[in-house]
Amino acid sequence: MAQAFRVESPGRAAIADVALPEPGPDDVVVRTRHSLVSRGTETLVFRGEVPPSQYGLMRAPFQAGDFPGPVVYGYLAVGEVEAGPGAGRTVFCLHPHQDRFVVPSSWVVEVPADVPPARAVLAGTVETAVNALWDAAPRVGDRIAVVGAGMVGASVAAVLAGLPGARVELVDVDQSRAAVADALGVGFATPDAAAGECDLVLHASATEAGLARSLELVGDEGEVVEMSWFGDRAPRVPLGEAFHSRRLTLRATQVGRVAPARRPRWSTTDRLRLALRLLADPRFDALVTDSCAFGELPEVMPALAAGERPGLGVRVDYTP
């Protein structure tokens, strides 16, 4: 048996006992050390805001149950292999919040020795940033804005920080995020003070206002890459006024498939290994601003969903 965080119904969750399958010869048994709450997606799941049309696409690997609930959901976990191939390794897996789990060994990726397990939980988020930047294809010296300084937007800014000659600005209404931008080595501005004439804007605020401001910040014939997922909301997109005369481009990116420009040569596992290598950089610690014990998660998630617990990533710690 194991224990898992389960959304029983929209707005209500509990720690539930779940049965583990009998491991096969190619399976691993993993004891979880840390997991991470993907605040945007998981609070949508908690509130029951996944549209029925997206139930299939939004299924997480090893999800148990169905939307809107009861459902065991999540996809950022780090633990140690207790049994099976490679026993003793510290690994990352796209698995829900659960203290022990059994998965095929092909689903786990070893965490590099120079990446602390508590930081490695960011691997899935950094992988999302990598894929978005493969789609966006930033160039040396570009003027770039990242609108929305949540965990995903901040991850994008962290990866972009090393682009030679680039002007990278993290844009958010919350001025406290300036400290995060400073730790990552990029600029910061509130939306009204952000620098315009950008070559590229990545939008990750999941708000109509953020999307509208992104289209204002990009220069003529520039591109806005939309990273937000709005759930069952239908945001208004300002495609009037000068959108066409300025020949702007608005495009989507999504981590479910490797970006087309890399797909012939990179697998999703290759991409995840790259994200884990990037996490050797201690600047990424700035993205985890809160933590809780696994048993506290049913009380923490409602506070996150209501906006009562601010910050970026919330790491969940498990009893050894």
Short mmCIF file of C-alpha atoms in Angstrom, two decimals:
data_model
loop_
_atom_site.label_atom_id
_atom_site.label_comp_id
_atom_site.label_asym_id
_atom_site.label_seq_id
_atom_site.Cartn_x
_atom_site.Cartn_y
_atom_site.Cartn_z
CA MET A 1 0.00 0.00 0.00
CA ALA A 2 0.95 3.65 -0.42
CA GLN A 3 -0.55 7.05 0.32
CA ALA A 4 -1.51 9.57 -2.37
CA PHE A 5 -2.90 13.10 -2.49
CA ARG A 6 -6.35 12.77 -4.08
CA VAL A 7 -8.83 15.42 -5.21
CA GLU A 8 -12.08 13.86 -4.04
CA SER A 9 -14.29 16.45 -5.74
CA PRO A 10 -13.77 20.07 -6.86
CA GLY A 11 -12.42 22.02 -3.89
CA ARG A 12 -11.97 19.00 -1.61
CA ALA A 13 -8.91 16.74 -1.20
CA ALA A 14 -7.48 14.14 1.15
CA ILE A 15 -4.55 11.78 1.68
CA ALA A 16 -5.85 8.42 0.52
CA ASP A 17 -4.58 4.85 0.78
CA VAL A 18 -3.88 3.32 -2.63
CA ALA A 19 -2.82 -0.19 -3.62
CA LEU A 20 0.51 -0.65 -5.38
CA PRO A 21 0.75 -3.10 -8.27
CA GLU A 22 3.09 -6.07 -7.99
CA PRO A 23 6.39 -4.99 -9.60
CA GLY A 24 7.40 -6.77 -12.80
CA PRO A 25 11.01 -7.53 -13.78
CA ASP A 26 11.35 -4.21 -15.62
CA ASP A 27 9.59 -2.10 -12.98
CA VAL A 28 11.08 0.05 -10.25
CA VAL A 29 9.72 0.77 -6.79
CA VAL A 30 10.39 4.39 -5.88
CA ARG A 31 10.16 6.01 -2.45
CA THR A 32 9.37 9.69 -2.95
CA ARG A 33 11.58 12.32 -1.32
CA HIS A 34 10.07 15.45 -2.84
CA SER A 35 7.36 16.47 -5.27
CA LEU A 36 6.38 19.90 -6.57
CA VAL A 37 2.98 21.52 -7.00
CA SER A 38 2.55 22.84 -10.53
CA ARG A 39 0.48 25.72 -9.21
CA GLY A 40 -1.35 26.78 -12.38
CA THR A 41 -2.45 23.40 -13.71
CA GLU A 42 -2.98 21.70 -10.36
CA THR A 43 -5.14 24.45 -8.92
CA LEU A 44 -7.31 24.25 -12.05
CA VAL A 45 -7.64 20.50 -11.42
CA PHE A 46 -8.39 21.11 -7.74
CA ARG A 47 -11.13 23.62 -8.59
CA GLY A 48 -12.62 21.28 -11.20
CA GLU A 49 -11.93 23.67 -14.08
CA VAL A 50 -10.58 21.20 -16.63
CA PRO A 51 -12.97 21.39 -19.62
CA PRO A 52 -14.60 18.03 -20.45
CA SER A 53 -13.25 18.38 -24.00
CA GLN A 54 -9.70 18.28 -22.54
CA TYR A 55 -10.11 15.37 -20.12
CA GLY A 56 -8.10 13.04 -22.35
CA LEU A 57 -5.35 15.50 -23.25
CA MET A 58 -4.95 16.64 -19.65
CA ARG A 59 -4.41 13.18 -18.20
CA ALA A 60 -1.08 13.04 -16.38
CA PRO A 61 1.16 9.97 -16.60
CA PHE A 62 0.09 7.49 -13.90
CA GLN A 63 -2.98 9.54 -13.02
CA ALA A 64 -5.50 7.49 -11.05
CA GLY A 65 -9.18 8.29 -11.48
CA ASP A 66 -10.86 10.78 -13.77
CA PHE A 67 -11.70 14.48 -13.83
CA PRO A 68 -13.27 16.17 -11.98
CA GLY A 69 -12.66 13.56 -9.26
CA PRO A 70 -11.82 11.49 -7.40
CA VAL A 71 -8.46 11.88 -9.15
CA VAL A 72 -4.82 11.44 -8.12
CA TYR A 73 -2.94 14.06 -10.13
CA GLY A 74 0.51 15.64 -10.41
CA TYR A 75 3.67 15.14 -12.44
CA LEU A 76 6.80 16.37 -10.64
CA ALA A 77 8.37 13.81 -8.30
CA VAL A 78 11.88 12.86 -7.18
CA GLY A 79 12.72 9.78 -5.16
CA GLU A 80 15.02 6.85 -4.61
CA VAL A 81 14.72 3.48 -6.33
CA GLU A 82 14.11 0.96 -3.57
CA ALA A 83 13.87 -2.10 -5.80
CA GLY A 84 14.24 -2.97 -9.45
CA PRO A 85 16.80 -1.99 -12.10
CA GLY A 86 19.23 0.61 -10.81
CA ALA A 87 18.27 0.29 -7.15
CA GLY A 88 19.75 3.08 -5.07
CA ARG A 89 19.55 5.74 -7.77
CA THR A 90 17.89 9.10 -7.23
CA VAL A 91 15.43 9.60 -10.07
CA PHE A 92 12.88 12.04 -11.47
CA CYS A 93 9.49 10.77 -12.64
CA LEU A 94 6.32 12.33 -14.02
CA HIS A 95 4.20 10.97 -11.18
CA PRO A 96 1.42 12.32 -8.91
CA HIS A 97 1.98 13.22 -5.25
CA GLN A 98 2.39 9.78 -3.64
CA ASP A 99 4.82 8.47 -1.02
CA ARG A 100 5.76 5.29 -2.92
CA PHE A 101 5.01 4.15 -6.46
CA VAL A 102 5.73 1.42 -9.01
CA VAL A 103 6.46 2.36 -12.64
CA PRO A 104 8.32 0.88 -15.61
CA SER A 105 12.03 1.68 -15.32
CA SER A 106 11.90 3.46 -18.68
CA TRP A 107 9.76 6.20 -17.07
CA VAL A 108 12.39 7.33 -14.58
CA VAL A 109 15.43 9.48 -15.37
CA GLU A 110 18.44 9.55 -13.09
CA VAL A 111 19.16 12.85 -11.37
CA PRO A 112 22.76 14.02 -12.01
CA ALA A 113 25.06 13.91 -9.00
CA ASP A 114 25.52 17.69 -9.03
CA VAL A 115 21.75 18.41 -8.84
CA PRO A 116 20.21 18.33 -5.32
CA PRO A 117 16.99 16.25 -5.18
CA ALA A 118 15.09 19.23 -3.73
CA ARG A 119 15.96 21.23 -6.87
CA ALA A 120 15.47 18.35 -9.28
CA VAL A 121 11.68 18.54 -8.77
CA LEU A 122 11.81 21.53 -11.13
CA ALA A 123 12.82 19.28 -14.04
CA GLY A 124 9.36 19.13 -15.62
CA THR A 125 8.94 22.90 -15.45
CA VAL A 126 12.39 23.58 -16.91
CA GLU A 127 11.61 21.01 -19.62
CA THR A 128 8.53 23.09 -20.49
CA ALA A 129 10.76 26.17 -20.75
CA VAL A 130 13.23 24.34 -23.00
CA ASN A 131 10.46 23.23 -25.35
CA ALA A 132 8.97 26.74 -25.51
CA LEU A 133 12.36 28.20 -26.38
CA TRP A 134 12.85 25.57 -29.08
CA ASP A 135 9.53 26.78 -30.50
CA ALA A 136 10.41 30.47 -30.06
CA ALA A 137 14.00 30.19 -31.38
CA PRO A 138 15.47 33.29 -29.67
CA ARG A 139 18.57 34.78 -31.26
CA VAL A 140 21.77 36.38 -29.96
CA GLY A 141 21.11 39.98 -28.96
CA ASP A 142 17.30 39.69 -29.01
CA ARG A 143 15.12 42.00 -26.95
CA ILE A 144 12.88 39.58 -25.06
CA ALA A 145 10.06 39.98 -22.55
CA VAL A 146 8.66 37.14 -20.46
CA VAL A 147 5.22 38.24 -19.27
CA GLY A 148 4.14 36.41 -16.12
CA ALA A 149 6.72 35.67 -13.42
CA GLY A 150 5.18 32.46 -12.17
CA MET A 151 7.14 29.23 -12.02
CA VAL A 152 6.95 28.63 -15.79
CA GLY A 153 7.73 32.21 -16.78
CA ALA A 154 10.59 32.41 -14.30
CA SER A 155 11.98 29.12 -15.64
CA VAL A 156 11.96 30.56 -19.16
CA ALA A 157 13.75 33.69 -17.95
CA ALA A 158 16.34 31.57 -16.12
CA VAL A 159 17.19 29.62 -19.28
CA LEU A 160 17.26 32.81 -21.38
CA ALA A 161 19.60 34.54 -18.93
CA GLY A 162 22.60 32.94 -20.61
CA LEU A 163 21.76 34.15 -24.14
CA PRO A 164 24.66 36.38 -25.26
CA GLY A 165 23.83 40.04 -25.75
CA ALA A 166 20.11 39.56 -25.08
CA ARG A 167 17.92 41.98 -23.14
CA VAL A 168 15.71 39.70 -21.04
CA GLU A 169 12.99 41.30 -18.91
CA LEU A 170 10.64 39.44 -16.60
CA VAL A 171 7.30 41.29 -16.44
CA ASP A 172 4.73 40.90 -13.65
CA VAL A 173 2.18 42.95 -11.70
CA ASP A 174 3.69 41.64 -8.44
CA GLN A 175 6.70 43.83 -7.68
CA SER A 176 8.00 41.27 -5.18
CA ARG A 177 8.97 39.12 -8.19
CA ALA A 178 11.79 41.61 -8.83
CA ALA A 179 13.82 39.66 -6.25
CA VAL A 180 13.33 36.47 -8.27
CA ALA A 181 14.43 38.24 -11.47
CA ASP A 182 17.50 39.58 -9.68
CA ALA A 183 18.42 36.10 -8.44
CA LEU A 184 18.09 34.76 -11.98
CA GLY A 185 20.19 37.53 -13.49
CA VAL A 186 17.51 39.15 -15.68
CA GLY A 187 15.69 42.48 -15.64
CA PHE A 188 12.30 43.11 -14.10
CA ALA A 189 9.46 45.52 -14.83
CA THR A 190 5.80 45.97 -14.06
CA PRO A 191 3.59 45.81 -17.18
CA ASP A 192 3.26 49.58 -17.57
CA ALA A 193 7.03 50.09 -17.27
CA ALA A 194 8.16 47.18 -19.49
CA ALA A 195 10.42 47.91 -22.45
CA GLY A 196 8.74 47.63 -25.84
CA GLU A 197 9.89 46.94 -29.39
CA CYS A 198 10.68 43.37 -28.42
CA ASP A 199 11.82 40.82 -30.97
CA LEU A 200 10.11 38.10 -28.97
CA VAL A 201 7.59 37.93 -26.12
CA LEU A 202 6.72 34.78 -24.19
CA HIS A 203 3.40 35.04 -22.36
CA ALA A 204 2.88 32.94 -19.22
CA SER A 205 0.54 34.97 -17.00
CA ALA A 206 -2.71 33.14 -17.95
CA THR A 207 -4.55 36.49 -17.94
CA GLU A 208 -6.27 38.48 -20.68
CA ALA A 209 -4.41 41.61 -19.59
CA GLY A 210 -1.07 39.83 -19.83
CA LEU A 211 -1.81 38.61 -23.34
CA ALA A 212 -2.93 42.08 -24.46
CA ARG A 213 0.22 43.65 -23.00
CA SER A 214 2.38 41.01 -24.71
CA LEU A 215 0.97 42.04 -28.09
CA GLU A 216 1.75 45.67 -27.25
CA LEU A 217 5.34 44.93 -26.21
CA VAL A 218 6.36 43.01 -29.33
CA GLY A 219 7.77 45.06 -32.20
CA ASP A 220 6.62 45.06 -35.83
CA GLU A 221 6.64 41.57 -37.36
CA GLY A 222 7.59 40.14 -33.97
CA GLU A 223 6.23 37.01 -32.33
CA VAL A 224 4.31 36.31 -29.14
CA VAL A 225 4.56 32.72 -27.91
CA GLU A 226 1.57 31.78 -25.74
CA MET A 227 2.53 29.45 -22.89
CA SER A 228 -0.55 29.96 -20.68
CA TRP A 229 -3.28 27.39 -20.31
CA PHE A 230 -6.63 28.97 -19.48
CA GLY A 231 -8.59 25.81 -18.60
CA ASP A 232 -12.30 26.30 -19.26
CA ARG A 233 -11.96 30.09 -19.63
CA ALA A 234 -12.21 31.72 -23.08
CA PRO A 235 -9.95 34.78 -23.02
CA ARG A 236 -10.52 37.69 -25.37
CA VAL A 237 -7.59 38.20 -27.74
CA PRO A 238 -7.10 41.77 -29.05
CA LEU A 239 -6.58 41.11 -32.75
CA GLY A 240 -8.01 44.47 -33.88
CA GLU A 241 -6.32 47.85 -34.23
CA ALA A 242 -2.72 47.39 -35.47
CA PHE A 243 -2.39 43.62 -35.07
CA HIS A 244 -2.55 42.98 -38.83
CA SER A 245 -0.81 46.12 -40.07
CA ARG A 246 2.13 45.35 -37.75
CA ARG A 247 2.14 41.76 -39.05
CA LEU A 248 2.37 40.22 -35.59
CA THR A 249 2.47 36.49 -34.95
CA LEU A 250 0.73 34.74 -32.04
CA ARG A 251 1.58 31.07 -31.68
CA ALA A 252 1.07 28.29 -29.17
CA THR A 253 3.62 26.06 -27.49
CA GLN A 254 2.93 22.94 -25.42
CA VAL A 255 5.25 20.46 -23.76
CA GLY A 256 3.24 17.34 -24.66
CA ARG A 257 5.29 16.90 -27.84
CA VAL A 258 8.86 17.88 -28.66
CA ALA A 259 8.99 21.12 -30.66
CA PRO A 260 8.86 20.38 -34.43
CA ALA A 261 12.34 21.80 -35.07
CA ARG A 262 13.86 19.21 -32.70
CA ARG A 263 11.43 16.31 -33.03
CA PRO A 264 13.41 14.29 -35.63
CA ARG A 265 16.46 14.16 -33.35
CA TRP A 266 15.28 14.55 -29.75
CA SER A 267 13.02 12.31 -27.68
CA THR A 268 11.07 13.50 -24.66
CA THR A 269 13.60 11.60 -22.50
CA ASP A 270 16.48 13.45 -24.14
CA ARG A 271 14.69 16.74 -23.45
CA LEU A 272 14.12 15.83 -19.79
CA ARG A 273 17.78 14.88 -19.35
CA LEU A 274 18.74 18.28 -20.72
CA ALA A 275 16.44 20.00 -18.21
CA LEU A 276 18.05 18.05 -15.37
CA ARG A 277 21.53 19.07 -16.54
CA LEU A 278 20.48 22.73 -16.58
CA LEU A 279 19.36 22.38 -12.95
CA ALA A 280 22.99 22.10 -11.84
CA ASP A 281 22.78 25.92 -11.79
CA PRO A 282 21.94 27.01 -8.20
CA ARG A 283 20.06 30.09 -9.50
CA PHE A 284 17.06 27.80 -10.04
CA ASP A 285 16.66 27.56 -6.25
CA ALA A 286 14.95 30.95 -6.47
CA LEU A 287 11.94 29.23 -8.10
CA VAL A 288 11.05 27.20 -4.99
CA THR A 289 9.68 29.70 -2.49
CA ASP A 290 7.53 27.53 -0.23
CA SER A 291 7.38 24.00 1.14
CA CYS A 292 5.05 21.76 3.11
CA ALA A 293 4.92 18.24 4.44
CA PHE A 294 3.07 15.68 2.31
CA GLY A 295 0.40 15.27 4.98
CA GLU A 296 -0.33 19.01 4.89
CA LEU A 297 -1.11 19.11 1.17
CA PRO A 298 -4.93 18.78 1.55
CA GLU A 299 -4.86 22.04 3.57
CA VAL A 300 -2.23 23.76 1.41
CA MET A 301 -3.91 23.19 -1.97
CA PRO A 302 -7.12 25.14 -1.11
CA ALA A 303 -4.96 28.07 0.03
CA LEU A 304 -3.03 27.97 -3.24
CA ALA A 305 -6.23 27.77 -5.29
CA ALA A 306 -7.67 30.78 -3.42
CA GLY A 307 -4.51 32.84 -3.87
CA GLU A 308 -3.94 32.93 -0.10
CA ARG A 309 -0.46 31.40 -0.26
CA PRO A 310 1.64 33.51 -2.65
CA GLY A 311 4.98 32.62 -4.15
CA LEU A 312 6.27 30.38 -6.91
CA GLY A 313 6.97 26.67 -6.56
CA VAL A 314 5.70 24.76 -3.53
CA ARG A 315 7.89 21.76 -2.72
CA VAL A 316 6.25 18.84 -0.94
CA ASP A 317 8.57 16.97 1.45
CA TYR A 318 8.05 13.33 2.42
CA THR A 319 9.09 11.59 5.62
CA PRO A 320 12.24 9.49 5.01
#
